[in-house]
Amino acid sequence: MSSIAVPHALAPRRAWLTDLPVLLVAVVWGASYLAAKDITTARTVIAVLVLRFALVLPVLAVVGRRSLRALTAAQWRGAALLGLILSGIFLLETYGVVHTSATNAGLIISLTMIFTPLAEAAVTRTRPARAFLGAAALSVLGVVLLTQGGGFTSPSAGDLLMLLAALARTLHVLAMSRVRAVQGADALPLTAVQLGTAVAVFAALSAGTGPAPWVTAADFGAREWAGLLFLSALCTLFAFFVQMWAVRRTSPSRVSLLLGTEPLWAAGAGIALGGERLGALGLVGGALVLVGTAWGRRATG
């Protein structure tokens, strides 16, 4: 994707006005792991996912009703396929964060930035740059140390689920770039169809797994509703519209760089608000993940 230039005379004054909302998206995404962990248990994962996305789907459908009608049948099918992958991502992430720390979750999921170029290189049969391979190795070493904060033991089930979620995110990115049917379609209707498909998957799964969404909602107190609204309104709806708005006013690479700070905010929220502790090995591992993913972004830039 080519960069969208910012007029030179306006960039110094207005760039920060664009950067600030995008950075706020990275902050709320980073905090989303702690919020999801706070309101979700292993039994209520699917019910919470239904509630989270069912709350924002009507807004997307109303705002994008004209563009939804303009989608072709092939575009609907392509977006629905992406929605199936998206549902798998959220299932893995949410079950994962229930069984690991919010800090680990945010740092491990950042490996998507390493996995995606490696997967693209495998698909196109090209050799990644040596600098990128070094960055990938550093990131993997960081994850190994991150999950061993209390000594060298087997990674937790949540750590492994977050690793699978990072791989699923990579698959989603590759599919978006290679499913011809969705090329050229507007982001808004594609997102609405994807989220609608995901909600349908979650609703079908909820029929035989754990409490029904309305039962879970009835048991929520003020704290749980605040967390759910945070995940729905800020982490989903606000984040989507800010990305659409920002990419038209600055470069996609600049947006990507700002959103790449998400694991920093995830670690900060987990430690400062969630009372999580990494230990010496975990701190070194987290630092290596951050350095490795940053190095990897530069190596592929």
Tab-separated table of C-alpha atoms in Angstrom:
chain	number	residue	atom	x	y	z
A	1	MET	CA	0.000	0.000	0.000
A	2	SER	CA	1.389	3.380	-0.966
A	3	SER	CA	1.760	6.077	1.634
A	4	ILE	CA	-0.703	8.940	1.780
A	5	ALA	CA	1.292	12.152	1.848
A	6	VAL	CA	0.592	14.874	4.380
A	7	PRO	CA	0.900	18.385	2.926
A	8	HIS	CA	4.303	19.718	3.968
A	9	ALA	CA	2.993	23.015	5.321
A	10	LEU	CA	0.423	21.311	7.516
A	11	ALA	CA	2.399	18.300	8.713
A	12	PRO	CA	4.406	19.984	11.518
A	13	ARG	CA	1.264	21.478	13.056
A	14	ARG	CA	-1.243	18.722	12.501
A	15	ALA	CA	0.710	15.463	12.530
A	16	TRP	CA	0.380	15.180	16.301
A	17	LEU	CA	-3.394	15.668	16.010
A	18	THR	CA	-3.474	12.506	13.914
A	19	ASP	CA	-0.854	10.639	15.936
A	20	LEU	CA	-2.577	11.169	19.286
A	21	PRO	CA	-5.819	9.270	18.502
A	22	VAL	CA	-3.825	6.430	16.910
A	23	LEU	CA	-1.588	6.240	19.963
A	24	LEU	CA	-4.736	6.157	22.105
A	25	VAL	CA	-5.899	3.132	20.096
A	26	ALA	CA	-2.610	1.389	20.946
A	27	VAL	CA	-3.168	2.272	24.625
A	28	VAL	CA	-6.713	0.862	24.770
A	29	TRP	CA	-5.677	-2.243	22.824
A	30	GLY	CA	-2.847	-2.764	25.283
A	31	ALA	CA	-5.280	-2.399	28.193
A	32	SER	CA	-7.817	-4.711	26.524
A	33	TYR	CA	-6.003	-7.856	27.700
A	34	LEU	CA	-6.337	-6.850	31.331
A	35	ALA	CA	-9.964	-5.783	30.793
A	36	ALA	CA	-10.840	-9.101	29.126
A	37	LYS	CA	-9.099	-11.027	31.879
A	38	ASP	CA	-10.973	-9.044	34.524
A	39	ILE	CA	-14.489	-9.780	33.223
A	40	THR	CA	-14.029	-13.243	31.718
A	41	THR	CA	-13.709	-16.747	33.112
A	42	ALA	CA	-13.069	-19.983	31.254
A	43	ARG	CA	-16.839	-20.684	31.350
A	44	THR	CA	-17.945	-17.269	30.066
A	45	VAL	CA	-15.474	-16.667	27.219
A	46	ILE	CA	-17.944	-17.293	24.414
A	47	ALA	CA	-20.790	-15.422	26.117
A	48	VAL	CA	-18.567	-12.375	26.637
A	49	LEU	CA	-17.471	-12.479	22.988
A	50	VAL	CA	-21.101	-12.527	21.843
A	51	LEU	CA	-21.894	-9.536	24.049
A	52	ARG	CA	-18.749	-7.607	23.087
A	53	PHE	CA	-19.363	-7.684	19.351
A	54	ALA	CA	-23.153	-7.765	19.334
A	55	LEU	CA	-23.076	-4.347	21.025
A	56	VAL	CA	-21.099	-2.694	18.218
A	57	LEU	CA	-22.387	-4.602	15.202
A	58	PRO	CA	-25.655	-2.604	14.889
A	59	VAL	CA	-23.660	0.652	14.814
A	60	LEU	CA	-21.428	-0.626	12.002
A	61	ALA	CA	-24.454	-1.950	10.112
A	62	VAL	CA	-26.318	1.364	10.332
A	63	VAL	CA	-23.318	3.536	9.446
A	64	GLY	CA	-22.290	1.264	6.594
A	65	ARG	CA	-25.726	0.254	5.297
A	66	ARG	CA	-25.196	1.788	1.840
A	67	SER	CA	-21.758	0.296	1.346
A	68	LEU	CA	-23.020	-3.069	2.597
A	69	ARG	CA	-25.662	-3.071	-0.132
A	70	ALA	CA	-22.932	-2.301	-2.679
A	71	LEU	CA	-20.944	-5.448	-1.863
A	72	THR	CA	-21.065	-8.189	-4.475
A	73	ALA	CA	-21.886	-11.794	-3.605
A	74	ALA	CA	-18.208	-12.686	-3.996
A	75	GLN	CA	-17.215	-9.895	-1.617
A	76	TRP	CA	-19.739	-11.114	0.954
A	77	ARG	CA	-18.280	-14.628	0.727
A	78	GLY	CA	-14.715	-13.344	0.964
A	79	ALA	CA	-15.502	-11.181	3.987
A	80	ALA	CA	-17.355	-14.067	5.635
A	81	LEU	CA	-14.274	-16.279	5.173
A	82	LEU	CA	-12.145	-13.614	6.851
A	83	GLY	CA	-14.766	-13.453	9.608
A	84	LEU	CA	-14.349	-17.171	10.290
A	85	ILE	CA	-10.608	-16.648	10.758
A	86	LEU	CA	-11.315	-13.594	12.924
A	87	SER	CA	-13.595	-15.632	15.183
A	88	GLY	CA	-10.759	-18.111	15.690
A	89	ILE	CA	-8.390	-15.275	16.609
A	90	PHE	CA	-10.708	-13.887	19.282
A	91	LEU	CA	-11.439	-17.328	20.708
A	92	LEU	CA	-7.726	-18.094	21.032
A	93	GLU	CA	-6.906	-14.647	22.448
A	94	THR	CA	-9.708	-14.620	24.992
A	95	TYR	CA	-9.196	-18.183	26.209
A	96	GLY	CA	-5.475	-17.441	26.224
A	97	VAL	CA	-5.673	-14.324	28.382
A	98	VAL	CA	-7.860	-16.191	30.887
A	99	HIS	CA	-5.019	-18.676	31.422
A	100	THR	CA	-1.997	-16.348	31.366
A	101	SER	CA	-1.117	-12.839	32.486
A	102	ALA	CA	-2.239	-9.768	30.562
A	103	THR	CA	1.438	-8.810	30.250
A	104	ASN	CA	2.395	-12.114	28.636
A	105	ALA	CA	-0.642	-11.974	26.364
A	106	GLY	CA	0.178	-8.534	24.982
A	107	LEU	CA	3.856	-9.325	24.426
A	108	ILE	CA	3.348	-12.765	22.862
A	109	ILE	CA	0.667	-11.515	20.446
A	110	SER	CA	3.152	-8.909	19.174
A	111	LEU	CA	5.006	-11.770	17.476
A	112	THR	CA	2.468	-11.328	14.670
A	113	MET	CA	4.785	-8.567	13.405
A	114	ILE	CA	7.512	-11.198	13.042
A	115	PHE	CA	5.382	-14.114	11.844
A	116	THR	CA	3.676	-12.173	9.044
A	117	PRO	CA	6.799	-11.257	7.014
A	118	LEU	CA	8.139	-14.803	7.531
A	119	ALA	CA	4.872	-16.258	6.227
A	120	GLU	CA	4.875	-13.865	3.268
A	121	ALA	CA	8.428	-14.889	2.452
A	122	ALA	CA	7.430	-18.565	2.551
A	123	VAL	CA	4.428	-17.992	0.298
A	124	THR	CA	6.379	-15.928	-2.239
A	125	ARG	CA	9.486	-18.137	-1.909
A	126	THR	CA	11.773	-15.244	-1.131
A	127	ARG	CA	14.538	-15.191	1.450
A	128	PRO	CA	14.067	-12.747	4.330
A	129	ALA	CA	16.869	-10.275	5.030
A	130	ARG	CA	19.467	-11.422	7.541
A	131	ALA	CA	18.608	-8.502	9.806
A	132	PHE	CA	14.998	-9.649	9.914
A	133	LEU	CA	15.984	-13.239	10.707
A	134	GLY	CA	18.094	-11.886	13.563
A	135	ALA	CA	15.120	-9.889	14.817
A	136	ALA	CA	12.907	-12.987	14.616
A	137	ALA	CA	15.399	-15.067	16.586
A	138	LEU	CA	15.662	-12.347	19.232
A	139	SER	CA	11.872	-12.154	19.563
A	140	VAL	CA	11.494	-15.919	19.899
A	141	LEU	CA	14.217	-15.989	22.575
A	142	GLY	CA	12.379	-13.180	24.340
A	143	VAL	CA	9.122	-15.162	24.405
A	144	VAL	CA	10.943	-18.207	25.803
A	145	LEU	CA	12.376	-16.107	28.644
A	146	LEU	CA	9.096	-14.214	29.128
A	147	THR	CA	7.209	-17.424	29.853
A	148	GLN	CA	9.869	-18.635	32.302
A	149	GLY	CA	9.746	-15.817	34.851
A	150	GLY	CA	9.604	-18.266	37.749
A	151	GLY	CA	12.255	-20.627	36.403
A	152	PHE	CA	12.469	-22.909	33.386
A	153	THR	CA	9.157	-24.751	33.219
A	154	SER	CA	6.677	-25.642	30.507
A	155	PRO	CA	4.840	-22.584	29.099
A	156	SER	CA	1.302	-22.216	30.417
A	157	ALA	CA	-1.708	-23.199	28.349
A	158	GLY	CA	-2.523	-19.501	28.021
A	159	ASP	CA	0.937	-18.722	26.629
A	160	LEU	CA	0.518	-21.432	23.982
A	161	LEU	CA	-2.965	-20.182	23.078
A	162	MET	CA	-1.635	-16.644	22.632
A	163	LEU	CA	1.109	-18.028	20.386
A	164	LEU	CA	-1.558	-19.755	18.287
A	165	ALA	CA	-3.512	-16.483	18.228
A	166	ALA	CA	-0.450	-14.701	16.823
A	167	LEU	CA	-0.243	-17.346	14.089
A	168	ALA	CA	-3.973	-16.945	13.412
A	169	ARG	CA	-3.531	-13.163	13.101
A	170	THR	CA	-0.799	-13.846	10.557
A	171	LEU	CA	-3.168	-16.080	8.583
A	172	HIS	CA	-5.798	-13.322	8.684
A	173	VAL	CA	-3.355	-10.732	7.309
A	174	LEU	CA	-2.264	-13.069	4.506
A	175	ALA	CA	-5.871	-13.910	3.656
A	176	MET	CA	-6.834	-10.218	3.480
A	177	SER	CA	-4.034	-9.615	0.981
A	178	ARG	CA	-4.741	-12.711	-1.126
A	179	VAL	CA	-8.534	-13.168	-1.201
A	180	ARG	CA	-9.233	-11.459	-4.502
A	181	ALA	CA	-12.918	-10.975	-3.801
A	182	VAL	CA	-12.281	-8.413	-1.067
A	183	GLN	CA	-9.675	-6.386	-2.928
A	184	GLY	CA	-10.869	-2.838	-3.541
A	185	ALA	CA	-13.884	-3.071	-1.222
A	186	ASP	CA	-14.346	-0.431	1.481
A	187	ALA	CA	-13.038	-1.288	4.939
A	188	LEU	CA	-16.302	-0.442	6.724
A	189	PRO	CA	-18.600	-3.047	5.093
A	190	LEU	CA	-15.843	-5.668	5.131
A	191	THR	CA	-15.380	-5.140	8.857
A	192	ALA	CA	-19.137	-5.291	9.479
A	193	VAL	CA	-19.445	-8.600	7.601
A	194	GLN	CA	-16.428	-10.061	9.386
A	195	LEU	CA	-17.752	-9.105	12.825
A	196	GLY	CA	-21.225	-10.335	11.880
A	197	THR	CA	-19.778	-13.696	10.884
A	198	ALA	CA	-17.793	-13.868	14.112
A	199	VAL	CA	-20.896	-13.082	16.201
A	200	ALA	CA	-22.802	-15.846	14.363
A	201	VAL	CA	-19.990	-18.305	15.161
A	202	PHE	CA	-19.907	-17.267	18.829
A	203	ALA	CA	-23.705	-17.434	19.104
A	204	ALA	CA	-23.743	-20.947	17.623
A	205	LEU	CA	-21.008	-22.085	20.018
A	206	SER	CA	-22.765	-20.534	23.005
A	207	ALA	CA	-25.779	-22.786	22.433
A	208	GLY	CA	-23.934	-25.738	23.967
A	209	THR	CA	-21.000	-24.194	25.818
A	210	GLY	CA	-21.245	-22.449	29.155
A	211	PRO	CA	-23.916	-19.944	30.226
A	212	ALA	CA	-25.995	-18.092	27.638
A	213	PRO	CA	-24.922	-14.511	26.853
A	214	TRP	CA	-28.022	-13.007	28.477
A	215	VAL	CA	-27.435	-15.054	31.637
A	216	THR	CA	-23.852	-13.812	31.794
A	217	ALA	CA	-25.029	-10.228	31.204
A	218	ALA	CA	-27.579	-10.540	34.007
A	219	ASP	CA	-24.808	-11.555	36.407
A	220	PHE	CA	-22.620	-8.573	35.501
A	221	GLY	CA	-22.137	-5.822	38.047
A	222	ALA	CA	-21.057	-2.251	37.336
A	223	ARG	CA	-17.377	-3.269	37.062
A	224	GLU	CA	-18.073	-5.990	34.496
A	225	TRP	CA	-20.336	-3.731	32.408
A	226	ALA	CA	-17.689	-1.018	32.433
A	227	GLY	CA	-15.125	-3.531	31.191
A	228	LEU	CA	-17.466	-4.841	28.490
A	229	LEU	CA	-18.285	-1.330	27.255
A	230	PHE	CA	-14.563	-0.525	27.234
A	231	LEU	CA	-13.895	-3.569	25.028
A	232	SER	CA	-16.868	-2.838	22.754
A	233	ALA	CA	-16.898	0.936	22.434
A	234	LEU	CA	-13.190	1.772	22.665
A	235	CYS	CA	-11.237	-1.354	21.702
A	236	THR	CA	-13.534	-2.222	18.774
A	237	LEU	CA	-15.680	0.661	17.518
A	238	PHE	CA	-13.430	3.624	18.374
A	239	ALA	CA	-10.296	1.771	17.233
A	240	PHE	CA	-11.793	0.866	13.863
A	241	PHE	CA	-12.956	4.382	13.032
A	242	VAL	CA	-9.679	5.972	14.170
A	243	GLN	CA	-7.709	3.664	11.879
A	244	MET	CA	-9.963	4.510	8.935
A	245	TRP	CA	-9.646	8.219	9.710
A	246	ALA	CA	-5.895	8.235	10.360
A	247	VAL	CA	-4.775	6.255	7.328
A	248	ARG	CA	-6.359	8.937	5.121
A	249	ARG	CA	-4.375	11.701	6.845
A	250	THR	CA	-0.953	10.149	7.337
A	251	SER	CA	1.054	7.198	6.060
A	252	PRO	CA	0.028	3.598	6.767
A	253	SER	CA	3.585	2.939	7.976
A	254	ARG	CA	3.273	5.728	10.558
A	255	VAL	CA	-0.040	4.292	11.769
A	256	SER	CA	1.575	0.839	11.985
A	257	LEU	CA	4.511	2.212	13.964
A	258	LEU	CA	2.225	3.859	16.531
A	259	LEU	CA	0.011	0.787	16.850
A	260	GLY	CA	3.182	-1.257	17.321
A	261	THR	CA	3.500	0.243	20.808
A	262	GLU	CA	0.532	-1.920	21.921
A	263	PRO	CA	2.678	-4.497	23.810
A	264	LEU	CA	4.280	-1.699	25.828
A	265	TRP	CA	0.864	-0.569	27.039
A	266	ALA	CA	-0.216	-4.172	27.660
A	267	ALA	CA	2.792	-4.710	29.909
A	268	GLY	CA	2.258	-1.352	31.613
A	269	ALA	CA	-1.427	-2.080	32.317
A	270	GLY	CA	-0.699	-5.581	33.578
A	271	ILE	CA	2.041	-4.440	35.932
A	272	ALA	CA	0.623	-1.092	37.098
A	273	LEU	CA	-3.085	-1.955	37.276
A	274	GLY	CA	-3.171	-5.745	37.416
A	275	GLY	CA	-0.415	-6.209	39.981
A	276	GLU	CA	1.415	-8.644	37.704
A	277	ARG	CA	5.095	-9.399	38.144
A	278	LEU	CA	7.465	-10.706	35.490
A	279	GLY	CA	10.533	-11.643	37.494
A	280	ALA	CA	14.101	-11.118	36.260
A	281	LEU	CA	13.872	-13.583	33.362
A	282	GLY	CA	10.474	-12.241	32.360
A	283	LEU	CA	11.712	-8.654	32.318
A	284	VAL	CA	14.642	-9.608	30.095
A	285	GLY	CA	12.336	-11.632	27.853
A	286	GLY	CA	9.796	-8.824	27.536
A	287	ALA	CA	12.551	-6.382	26.625
A	288	LEU	CA	13.880	-8.772	23.966
A	289	VAL	CA	10.402	-9.157	22.449
A	290	LEU	CA	10.001	-5.384	22.205
A	291	VAL	CA	13.485	-4.888	20.737
A	292	GLY	CA	13.059	-7.789	18.328
A	293	THR	CA	9.679	-6.686	16.988
A	294	ALA	CA	10.872	-3.064	16.618
A	295	TRP	CA	14.002	-4.260	14.797
A	296	GLY	CA	11.854	-6.516	12.630
A	297	ARG	CA	9.576	-3.631	11.611
A	298	ARG	CA	12.595	-1.564	10.573
A	299	ALA	CA	14.142	-4.486	8.696
A	300	THR	CA	10.984	-4.908	6.603
A	301	GLY	CA	10.247	-1.173	6.245
